[in-house]
PDB file of C-alpha atoms in Angstrom:
ATOM      1  CA  MET A 557      24.410  64.307 -84.426  1.00  0.00           C
ATOM      2  CA  GLN A 558      25.756  65.094 -80.980  1.00  0.00           C
ATOM      3  CA  ALA A 559      23.306  62.441 -79.463  1.00  0.00           C
ATOM      4  CA  LEU A 560      24.631  59.821 -81.829  1.00  0.00           C
ATOM      5  CA  ALA A 561      28.265  60.570 -80.798  1.00  0.00           C
ATOM      6  CA  ASN A 562      27.500  59.953 -77.049  1.00  0.00           C
ATOM      7  CA  ASP A 563      25.577  56.880 -77.577  1.00  0.00           C
ATOM      8  CA  GLN A 564      27.159  54.151 -75.518  1.00  0.00           C
ATOM      9  CA  THR A 565      24.836  51.283 -76.344  1.00  0.00           C
ATOM     10  CA  ARG A 566      26.190  47.860 -75.673  1.00  0.00           C
ATOM     11  CA  ILE A 567      24.999  44.347 -74.456  1.00  0.00           C
ATOM     12  CA  THR A 568      25.760  43.785 -70.939  1.00  0.00           C
ATOM     13  CA  GLY A 569      24.639  41.079 -68.532  1.00  0.00           C
ATOM     14  CA  GLN A 570      24.481  40.035 -64.782  1.00  0.00           C
ATOM     15  CA  ILE A 571      24.263  36.435 -63.375  1.00  0.00           C
ATOM     16  CA  ALA A 572      22.801  35.592 -60.014  1.00  0.00           C
ATOM     17  CA  PHE A 573      23.576  32.202 -58.341  1.00  0.00           C
ATOM     18  CA  ASN A 574      21.235  31.253 -55.598  1.00  0.00           C
ATOM     19  CA  ASN A 575      21.642  28.096 -53.485  1.00  0.00           C
ATOM     20  CA  PHE A 576      18.648  26.762 -51.364  1.00  0.00           C
ATOM     21  CA  LEU A 577      19.104  24.179 -48.617  1.00  0.00           C
ATOM     22  CA  ILE A 578      16.538  21.413 -49.374  1.00  0.00           C
ATOM     23  CA  ASP A 579      15.846  20.122 -45.909  1.00  0.00           C
ATOM     24  CA  SER A 580      12.035  19.766 -45.514  1.00  0.00           C
ATOM     25  CA  PRO A 581       9.220  17.588 -47.378  1.00  0.00           C
ATOM     26  CA  ARG A 582       7.811  20.851 -49.124  1.00  0.00           C
ATOM     27  CA  ALA A 583      11.396  21.928 -50.101  1.00  0.00           C
ATOM     28  CA  ARG A 584      11.859  18.498 -51.885  1.00  0.00           C
ATOM     29  CA  GLU A 585       8.372  18.671 -53.381  1.00  0.00           C
ATOM     30  CA  ILE A 586       9.365  22.054 -55.034  1.00  0.00           C
ATOM     31  CA  ASP A 587      12.717  20.732 -56.027  1.00  0.00           C
ATOM     32  CA  ALA A 588      11.104  17.764 -57.626  1.00  0.00           C
ATOM     33  CA  ILE A 589       8.625  20.061 -59.611  1.00  0.00           C
ATOM     34  CA  LEU A 590      11.332  22.521 -60.688  1.00  0.00           C
ATOM     35  CA  ARG A 591      13.729  19.848 -61.833  1.00  0.00           C
ATOM     36  CA  GLU A 592      11.640  19.026 -64.774  1.00  0.00           C
ATOM     37  CA  ALA A 593      10.054  22.548 -65.297  1.00  0.00           C
ATOM     38  CA  ARG A 594      10.041  24.164 -68.839  1.00  0.00           C
ATOM     39  CA  ASP A 595       8.843  27.606 -69.869  1.00  0.00           C
ATOM     40  CA  LEU A 596       7.083  28.390 -66.456  1.00  0.00           C
ATOM     41  CA  THR A 597       5.161  31.613 -66.546  1.00  0.00           C
ATOM     42  CA  SER A 598       6.519  34.305 -64.431  1.00  0.00           C
ATOM     43  CA  ARG A 599       3.774  33.844 -61.920  1.00  0.00           C
ATOM     44  CA  GLN A 600       4.490  30.104 -61.395  1.00  0.00           C
ATOM     45  CA  TRP A 601       8.291  30.583 -61.199  1.00  0.00           C
ATOM     46  CA  TYR A 602       8.078  33.566 -58.663  1.00  0.00           C
ATOM     47  CA  ALA A 603       5.547  31.735 -56.656  1.00  0.00           C
ATOM     48  CA  LEU A 604       7.904  28.622 -56.189  1.00  0.00           C
ATOM     49  CA  MET A 605      10.811  30.943 -55.662  1.00  0.00           C
ATOM     50  CA  ARG A 606       9.032  32.884 -52.968  1.00  0.00           C
ATOM     51  CA  GLU A 607       7.995  29.640 -51.141  1.00  0.00           C
ATOM     52  CA  LEU A 608      11.640  28.313 -51.404  1.00  0.00           C
ATOM     53  CA  THR A 609      12.964  31.583 -50.208  1.00  0.00           C
ATOM     54  CA  ARG A 610      10.617  31.542 -47.214  1.00  0.00           C
ATOM     55  CA  ILE A 611      11.341  27.930 -46.119  1.00  0.00           C
ATOM     56  CA  CYS A 612      14.967  27.259 -47.010  1.00  0.00           C
ATOM     57  CA  LYS A 613      18.357  28.613 -46.034  1.00  0.00           C
ATOM     58  CA  ILE A 614      19.879  30.703 -49.010  1.00  0.00           C
ATOM     59  CA  ARG A 615      23.233  31.573 -50.139  1.00  0.00           C
ATOM     60  CA  SER A 616      23.781  34.069 -53.062  1.00  0.00           C
ATOM     61  CA  VAL A 617      26.255  35.601 -55.235  1.00  0.00           C
ATOM     62  CA  HIS A 618      26.023  38.136 -58.171  1.00  0.00           C
ATOM     63  CA  ARG A 619      28.493  38.486 -61.025  1.00  0.00           C
ATOM     64  CA  GLN A 620      28.816  40.536 -64.327  1.00  0.00           C
ATOM     65  CA  ASN A 621      29.333  38.616 -67.267  1.00  0.00           C
ATOM     66  CA  LEU A 622      30.588  39.241 -70.865  1.00  0.00           C
ATOM     67  CA  VAL A 623      28.548  38.776 -74.098  1.00  0.00           C
ATOM     68  CA  VAL A 624      31.369  37.047 -76.089  1.00  0.00           C
ATOM     69  CA  LEU A 625      31.959  37.609 -79.865  1.00  0.00           C
ATOM     70  CA  ALA A 626      30.257  34.331 -80.922  1.00  0.00           C
ATOM     71  CA  GLY A 627      27.084  35.391 -79.271  1.00  0.00           C
ATOM     72  CA  ARG A 628      27.038  38.994 -80.817  1.00  0.00           C
ATOM     73  CA  GLU A 629      27.770  37.331 -84.269  1.00  0.00           C
ATOM     74  CA  VAL A 630      24.658  35.197 -83.996  1.00  0.00           C
ATOM     75  CA  VAL A 631      22.666  38.382 -83.268  1.00  0.00           C
ATOM     76  CA  ALA A 632      24.326  40.219 -86.261  1.00  0.00           C
ATOM     77  CA  ARG A 633      23.609  37.174 -88.520  1.00  0.00           C
ATOM     78  CA  ARG A 634      19.868  37.325 -87.570  1.00  0.00           C
ATOM     79  CA  LEU A 635      19.599  40.874 -88.275  1.00  0.00           C
ATOM     80  CA  VAL A 636      20.416  40.241 -92.006  1.00  0.00           C
ATOM     81  CA  GLY A 637      18.403  37.337 -92.280  1.00  0.00           C
ATOM     82  CA  ASP A 638      20.915  34.704 -91.954  1.00  0.00           C
ATOM     83  CA  LEU A 639      19.170  31.618 -90.445  1.00  0.00           C
ATOM     84  CA  THR A 640      22.226  29.460 -89.620  1.00  0.00           C
ATOM     85  CA  TYR A 641      21.247  29.954 -85.964  1.00  0.00           C
ATOM     86  CA  SER A 642      17.804  30.317 -84.486  1.00  0.00           C
ATOM     87  CA  GLY A 643      19.301  33.142 -81.997  1.00  0.00           C
ATOM     88  CA  THR A 644      17.405  31.431 -79.135  1.00  0.00           C
ATOM     89  CA  VAL A 645      19.375  30.994 -75.947  1.00  0.00           C
ATOM     90  CA  ASN A 646      18.043  27.430 -74.669  1.00  0.00           C
ATOM     91  CA  TYR A 647      20.765  26.024 -72.288  1.00  0.00           C
ATOM     92  CA  GLY A 648      22.763  27.180 -69.447  1.00  0.00           C
ATOM     93  CA  ALA A 649      26.003  25.352 -68.505  1.00  0.00           C
ATOM     94  CA  LEU A 650      28.387  25.271 -65.558  1.00  0.00           C
ATOM     95  CA  GLY A 651      32.067  24.632 -65.692  1.00  0.00           C
ATOM     96  CA  THR A 652      35.279  24.043 -63.571  1.00  0.00           C
ATOM     97  CA  ASP A 653      37.820  26.128 -65.433  1.00  0.00           C
ATOM     98  CA  ASN A 654      38.807  29.635 -63.891  1.00  0.00           C
ATOM     99  CA  THR A 655      40.773  30.902 -66.803  1.00  0.00           C
ATOM    100  CA  ALA A 656      39.945  34.531 -67.404  1.00  0.00           C
ATOM    101  CA  VAL A 657      36.983  35.258 -69.660  1.00  0.00           C
ATOM    102  CA  ASN A 658      37.710  36.571 -73.116  1.00  0.00           C
ATOM    103  CA  ALA A 659      35.579  38.039 -75.730  1.00  0.00           C
ATOM    104  CA  ALA A 660      36.894  35.307 -78.185  1.00  0.00           C
ATOM    105  CA  ASP A 661      35.587  32.453 -76.058  1.00  0.00           C
ATOM    106  CA  THR A 662      33.493  29.974 -77.907  1.00  0.00           C
ATOM    107  CA  ALA A 663      32.932  27.541 -75.108  1.00  0.00           C
ATOM    108  CA  LEU A 664      33.417  27.097 -71.433  1.00  0.00           C
ATOM    109  CA  GLY A 665      36.742  26.045 -70.351  1.00  0.00           C
ATOM    110  CA  THR A 666      35.486  22.714 -68.774  1.00  0.00           C
ATOM    111  CA  GLU A 667      31.916  22.097 -69.001  1.00  0.00           C
ATOM    112  CA  VAL A 668      30.417  19.849 -66.542  1.00  0.00           C
ATOM    113  CA  ALA A 669      26.708  20.262 -66.091  1.00  0.00           C
ATOM    114  CA  ARG A 670      24.075  21.914 -68.329  1.00  0.00           C
ATOM    115  CA  LYS A 671      20.278  22.523 -68.071  1.00  0.00           C
ATOM    116  CA  LEU A 672      17.333  23.579 -70.399  1.00  0.00           C
ATOM    117  CA  PHE A 673      15.979  27.015 -69.135  1.00  0.00           C
ATOM    118  CA  ALA A 674      13.098  26.708 -66.617  1.00  0.00           C
ATOM    119  CA  ARG A 675      11.869  30.326 -67.443  1.00  0.00           C
ATOM    120  CA  ARG A 676      12.797  32.979 -70.018  1.00  0.00           C
ATOM    121  CA  THR A 677      11.121  36.584 -70.490  1.00  0.00           C
ATOM    122  CA  ARG A 678      11.656  39.909 -72.293  1.00  0.00           C
ATOM    123  CA  THR A 679      10.749  43.253 -71.349  1.00  0.00           C
ATOM    124  CA  ASN A 680      11.778  45.839 -73.876  1.00  0.00           C
ATOM    125  CA  ALA A 681      15.551  45.445 -74.404  1.00  0.00           C
ATOM    126  CA  GLN A 682      16.036  43.299 -71.345  1.00  0.00           C
ATOM    127  CA  VAL A 683      16.046  39.502 -71.472  1.00  0.00           C
ATOM    128  CA  ASN A 684      15.982  37.165 -68.425  1.00  0.00           C
ATOM    129  CA  PHE A 685      16.867  33.314 -68.194  1.00  0.00           C
ATOM    130  CA  ASP A 686      16.337  31.192 -65.161  1.00  0.00           C
ATOM    131  CA  PHE A 687      17.864  27.717 -64.824  1.00  0.00           C
ATOM    132  CA  PHE A 688      17.244  25.425 -61.930  1.00  0.00           C
ATOM    133  CA  PHE A 689      19.686  22.602 -60.837  1.00  0.00           C
ATOM    134  CA  SER A 690      18.090  20.435 -58.337  1.00  0.00           C
ATOM    135  CA  GLN A 691      19.666  18.423 -55.549  1.00  0.00           C
ATOM    136  CA  ALA A 692      20.036  15.510 -57.820  1.00  0.00           C
ATOM    137  CA  ASP A 693      21.221  17.202 -61.158  1.00  0.00           C
ATOM    138  CA  THR A 694      24.935  18.249 -59.917  1.00  0.00           C
ATOM    139  CA  ASP A 695      27.012  19.184 -57.069  1.00  0.00           C
ATOM    140  CA  GLY A 696      30.615  20.492 -56.818  1.00  0.00           C
ATOM    141  CA  THR A 697      32.591  23.641 -57.137  1.00  0.00           C
ATOM    142  CA  TYR A 698      31.880  25.708 -60.370  1.00  0.00           C
ATOM    143  CA  GLN A 699      34.143  28.436 -61.706  1.00  0.00           C
ATOM    144  CA  GLU A 700      32.159  29.425 -64.705  1.00  0.00           C
ATOM    145  CA  PHE A 701      28.711  29.710 -66.329  1.00  0.00           C
ATOM    146  CA  GLY A 702      27.569  30.339 -69.854  1.00  0.00           C
ATOM    147  CA  LEU A 703      24.467  30.729 -71.931  1.00  0.00           C
ATOM    148  CA  PHE A 704      24.155  28.759 -75.284  1.00  0.00           C
ATOM    149  CA  ILE A 705      22.278  29.569 -78.327  1.00  0.00           C
ATOM    150  CA  ASP A 706      20.898  26.298 -80.074  1.00  0.00           C
ATOM    151  CA  GLY A 707      22.530  23.945 -77.652  1.00  0.00           C
ATOM    152  CA  ASP A 708      21.547  20.452 -76.901  1.00  0.00           C
ATOM    153  CA  ALA A 709      21.965  18.192 -73.758  1.00  0.00           C
ATOM    154  CA  SER A 710      25.749  17.470 -75.018  1.00  0.00           C
ATOM    155  CA  ALA A 711      28.540  19.453 -73.393  1.00  0.00           C
ATOM    156  CA  ASP A 712      29.845  22.390 -75.436  1.00  0.00           C
ATOM    157  CA  SER A 713      27.074  22.150 -77.948  1.00  0.00           C
ATOM    158  CA  GLY A 714      25.617  25.374 -79.480  1.00  0.00           C
ATOM    159  CA  GLN A 715      27.086  28.861 -79.816  1.00  0.00           C
ATOM    160  CA  LEU A 716      28.335  30.333 -76.486  1.00  0.00           C
ATOM    161  CA  PHE A 717      26.453  33.637 -76.086  1.00  0.00           C
ATOM    162  CA  ASN A 718      28.020  34.936 -72.654  1.00  0.00           C
ATOM    163  CA  HIS A 719      30.591  33.915 -70.171  1.00  0.00           C
ATOM    164  CA  VAL A 720      31.089  34.591 -66.417  1.00  0.00           C
ATOM    165  CA  LEU A 721      33.500  33.480 -63.827  1.00  0.00           C
ATOM    166  CA  THR A 722      31.664  32.600 -60.541  1.00  0.00           C
ATOM    167  CA  GLY A 723      34.688  33.002 -58.154  1.00  0.00           C
ATOM    168  CA  GLY A 724      34.330  29.289 -57.196  1.00  0.00           C
ATOM    169  CA  TRP A 725      30.601  28.819 -56.394  1.00  0.00           C
ATOM    170  CA  THR A 726      29.775  25.626 -54.523  1.00  0.00           C
ATOM    171  CA  LYS A 727      26.522  23.435 -54.727  1.00  0.00           C
ATOM    172  CA  THR A 728      26.220  20.514 -52.425  1.00  0.00           C
ATOM    173  CA  ASN A 729      24.025  17.453 -52.898  1.00  0.00           C
ATOM    174  CA  THR A 730      21.740  19.001 -50.280  1.00  0.00           C
ATOM    175  CA  GLU A 731      21.142  22.181 -52.096  1.00  0.00           C
ATOM    176  CA  ALA A 732      19.173  23.304 -55.084  1.00  0.00           C
ATOM    177  CA  MET A 733      20.563  26.094 -57.170  1.00  0.00           C
ATOM    178  CA  THR A 734      18.959  28.764 -59.482  1.00  0.00           C
ATOM    179  CA  VAL A 735      21.083  30.539 -62.009  1.00  0.00           C
ATOM    180  CA  SER A 736      19.472  33.818 -63.194  1.00  0.00           C
ATOM    181  CA  ALA A 737      20.837  35.654 -66.114  1.00  0.00           C
ATOM    182  CA  GLN A 738      19.837  39.045 -67.158  1.00  0.00           C
ATOM    183  CA  ILE A 739      21.011  40.595 -70.428  1.00  0.00           C
ATOM    184  CA  ASN A 740      20.586  44.165 -71.325  1.00  0.00           C
ATOM    185  CA  ILE A 741      20.835  45.305 -74.861  1.00  0.00           C
ATOM    186  CA  ASN A 742      20.482  49.031 -74.417  1.00  0.00           C
ATOM    187  CA  ALA A 743      22.787  49.375 -71.326  1.00  0.00           C
ATOM    188  CA  SER A 744      25.003  52.335 -71.301  1.00  0.00           C
TER     189      SER A 744
END
């Protein structure tokens, strides 16, 4: 009984933003490949990321995120067989609102760009999602990011799963950007 009393199981997450200066023919080729990529294997994703890392100038920032109540509710619904939502995270979105993140959030403050995942994996109770925003996809200063369950290409569609403030992360039209989200369900 003591072990249960000390159990601190919860859902946590980290988000990494990585910008790659696309300034060579090979970098532009990789940018074009990844712009339309869906469901890459880990081997394919990491091979392309290693190459971009080797040939491009990189900027990075890491942030902790909050898994919001709406996202946790979808998980709870699935546990009891409620099929209202698939439970599948399929989109990641960027926004420009820097209002403090709140567990009651159901959407980004001001969503301006979203992408389907390029890669998603699970190892035990850890899930990873990778999104690739090419040079042409978007540029600007982004204050927030979120993962969406059952979203589509429309802004604010789907159920918000998590929400994070970026601290004012900028992507120029000469850069590609990856957003990598790691969700840990058994973090203590």
